[in-house]
């Protein structure tokens, strides 16, 4: 049974980690593909999040990291409580999407958080919000989107005692 789960986990990882195919780059195709994979392997929707990488990334984390917004939306449609799950570095899928400037994934995650600011305010091990991660990596449009969603995060201090507002004013 453990070998079966391991093999299914690898197959699921490959499915969510692959970049969107240009010929099937729409929500319906991604949802159908994920649905077929789950059905063929007899995986229930709620089991998607039980498959994790060695550092605790869920399939939502992986799809967010890779910028696969269609798969992110499909997972969010299938598994309701998955949006705020953290990995071993205390990062949410929003941290990963923001760090890589994946605006469509950021928008999908914020859209599903239903005006709950706990996702945008979540801190990782470095005490960074997703907005800090976006700013550190030069994704200014992503920072703007996150601050528009939750203006208070602009004043949150990270481990270096720097806020988004401070970093922007200092030109960092």
PDB file of C-alpha atoms in Angstrom, residues 61-149:
ATOM      1  CA  UNK A  61       2.006  24.551  -2.853  1.00  0.00           C
ATOM      2  CA  UNK A  62       3.587  22.817  -5.854  1.00  0.00           C
ATOM      3  CA  UNK A  63       1.034  24.128  -8.350  1.00  0.00           C
ATOM      4  CA  UNK A  64       1.401  27.626  -6.863  1.00  0.00           C
ATOM      5  CA  UNK A  65       5.184  27.480  -7.039  1.00  0.00           C
ATOM      6  CA  UNK A  66       5.035  26.464 -10.688  1.00  0.00           C
ATOM      7  CA  UNK A  67       2.483  29.163 -11.539  1.00  0.00           C
ATOM      8  CA  UNK A  68      -0.107  26.661 -12.685  1.00  0.00           C
ATOM      9  CA  UNK A  69      -3.147  28.781 -11.877  1.00  0.00           C
ATOM     10  CA  UNK A  70      -5.600  26.424 -13.567  1.00  0.00           C
ATOM     11  CA  UNK A  71      -4.529  23.514 -11.376  1.00  0.00           C
ATOM     12  CA  UNK A  72      -4.578  25.804  -8.313  1.00  0.00           C
ATOM     13  CA  UNK A  73      -8.191  26.719  -9.057  1.00  0.00           C
ATOM     14  CA  UNK A  74      -9.072  23.083  -9.652  1.00  0.00           C
ATOM     15  CA  UNK A  75      -7.566  22.015  -6.316  1.00  0.00           C
ATOM     16  CA  UNK A  76      -9.329  24.857  -4.514  1.00  0.00           C
ATOM     17  CA  UNK A  77     -12.625  23.772  -6.094  1.00  0.00           C
ATOM     18  CA  UNK A  78     -12.108  20.207  -4.900  1.00  0.00           C
ATOM     19  CA  UNK A  79     -10.638  20.729  -1.423  1.00  0.00           C
ATOM     20  CA  UNK A  80     -12.165  23.541   0.589  1.00  0.00           C
ATOM     21  CA  UNK A  81      -9.893  23.831   3.641  1.00  0.00           C
ATOM     22  CA  UNK A  82      -6.615  23.660   1.743  1.00  0.00           C
ATOM     23  CA  UNK A  83      -5.814  27.322   1.207  1.00  0.00           C
ATOM     24  CA  UNK A  84      -4.069  28.066   4.508  1.00  0.00           C
ATOM     25  CA  UNK A  85      -2.057  24.867   4.914  1.00  0.00           C
ATOM     26  CA  UNK A  86       1.644  25.469   5.655  1.00  0.00           C
ATOM     27  CA  UNK A  87       4.792  23.545   4.827  1.00  0.00           C
ATOM     28  CA  UNK A  88       7.803  22.968   7.125  1.00  0.00           C
ATOM     29  CA  UNK A  89       9.017  26.525   6.463  1.00  0.00           C
ATOM     30  CA  UNK A  90       5.578  27.763   7.578  1.00  0.00           C
ATOM     31  CA  UNK A  91       4.849  28.943   4.052  1.00  0.00           C
ATOM     32  CA  UNK A  92       1.422  28.953   2.492  1.00  0.00           C
ATOM     33  CA  UNK A  93       0.815  28.529  -1.223  1.00  0.00           C
ATOM     34  CA  UNK A  94       0.431  32.327  -1.309  1.00  0.00           C
ATOM     35  CA  UNK A  95       4.032  32.766  -0.093  1.00  0.00           C
ATOM     36  CA  UNK A  96       5.257  30.580  -2.942  1.00  0.00           C
ATOM     37  CA  UNK A  97       3.173  32.258  -5.624  1.00  0.00           C
ATOM     38  CA  UNK A  98       4.135  35.741  -4.418  1.00  0.00           C
ATOM     39  CA  UNK A  99       7.848  34.869  -4.241  1.00  0.00           C
ATOM     40  CA  UNK A 100       7.738  33.835  -7.890  1.00  0.00           C
ATOM     41  CA  UNK A 101       5.491  36.669  -9.049  1.00  0.00           C
ATOM     42  CA  UNK A 102       2.723  34.330 -10.196  1.00  0.00           C
ATOM     43  CA  UNK A 103       0.020  36.973 -10.291  1.00  0.00           C
ATOM     44  CA  UNK A 104      -2.775  34.718 -11.558  1.00  0.00           C
ATOM     45  CA  UNK A 105      -2.131  32.261  -8.733  1.00  0.00           C
ATOM     46  CA  UNK A 106      -2.017  35.100  -6.179  1.00  0.00           C
ATOM     47  CA  UNK A 107      -5.340  36.381  -7.514  1.00  0.00           C
ATOM     48  CA  UNK A 108      -6.882  32.891  -7.388  1.00  0.00           C
ATOM     49  CA  UNK A 109      -5.754  32.343  -3.794  1.00  0.00           C
ATOM     50  CA  UNK A 110      -6.898  35.768  -2.612  1.00  0.00           C
ATOM     51  CA  UNK A 111     -10.198  35.308  -4.437  1.00  0.00           C
ATOM     52  CA  UNK A 112     -10.838  32.108  -2.512  1.00  0.00           C
ATOM     53  CA  UNK A 113      -9.842  33.508   0.866  1.00  0.00           C
ATOM     54  CA  UNK A 114     -13.184  35.360   0.978  1.00  0.00           C
ATOM     55  CA  UNK A 115     -11.850  38.594   2.511  1.00  0.00           C
ATOM     56  CA  UNK A 116     -10.207  36.623   5.308  1.00  0.00           C
ATOM     57  CA  UNK A 117      -6.901  38.402   5.891  1.00  0.00           C
ATOM     58  CA  UNK A 118      -5.317  35.497   7.787  1.00  0.00           C
ATOM     59  CA  UNK A 119      -3.825  34.186   4.517  1.00  0.00           C
ATOM     60  CA  UNK A 120      -2.252  37.492   3.495  1.00  0.00           C
ATOM     61  CA  UNK A 121      -0.983  37.982   7.071  1.00  0.00           C
ATOM     62  CA  UNK A 122       0.507  34.498   7.488  1.00  0.00           C
ATOM     63  CA  UNK A 123       4.182  34.563   8.484  1.00  0.00           C
ATOM     64  CA  UNK A 124       6.827  32.077   7.402  1.00  0.00           C
ATOM     65  CA  UNK A 125       9.926  31.101   9.421  1.00  0.00           C
ATOM     66  CA  UNK A 126      11.659  34.352   8.430  1.00  0.00           C
ATOM     67  CA  UNK A 127       8.592  36.222   9.677  1.00  0.00           C
ATOM     68  CA  UNK A 128       7.833  37.333   6.124  1.00  0.00           C
ATOM     69  CA  UNK A 129       4.355  37.754   4.745  1.00  0.00           C
ATOM     70  CA  UNK A 130       3.722  36.849   1.109  1.00  0.00           C
ATOM     71  CA  UNK A 131       4.106  40.560   0.323  1.00  0.00           C
ATOM     72  CA  UNK A 132       7.604  40.558   1.863  1.00  0.00           C
ATOM     73  CA  UNK A 133       8.516  37.557  -0.291  1.00  0.00           C
ATOM     74  CA  UNK A 134       7.240  39.279  -3.431  1.00  0.00           C
ATOM     75  CA  UNK A 135       9.130  42.491  -2.631  1.00  0.00           C
ATOM     76  CA  UNK A 136      12.394  40.692  -1.827  1.00  0.00           C
ATOM     77  CA  UNK A 137      12.186  39.021  -5.226  1.00  0.00           C
ATOM     78  CA  UNK A 138      11.311  42.175  -7.157  1.00  0.00           C
ATOM     79  CA  UNK A 139       7.683  41.401  -7.980  1.00  0.00           C
ATOM     80  CA  UNK A 140       6.260  44.875  -7.406  1.00  0.00           C
ATOM     81  CA  UNK A 141       2.919  44.267  -9.129  1.00  0.00           C
ATOM     82  CA  UNK A 142       2.364  41.305  -6.806  1.00  0.00           C
ATOM     83  CA  UNK A 143       3.221  43.455  -3.767  1.00  0.00           C
ATOM     84  CA  UNK A 144       0.741  46.073  -4.950  1.00  0.00           C
ATOM     85  CA  UNK A 145      -1.987  43.444  -5.374  1.00  0.00           C
ATOM     86  CA  UNK A 146      -1.383  42.042  -1.866  1.00  0.00           C
ATOM     87  CA  UNK A 147      -1.324  45.476  -0.220  1.00  0.00           C
ATOM     88  CA  UNK A 148      -4.515  46.490  -2.048  1.00  0.00           C
ATOM     89  CA  UNK A 149      -6.142  43.324  -0.714  1.00  0.00           C
TER      90      UNK A 149
END
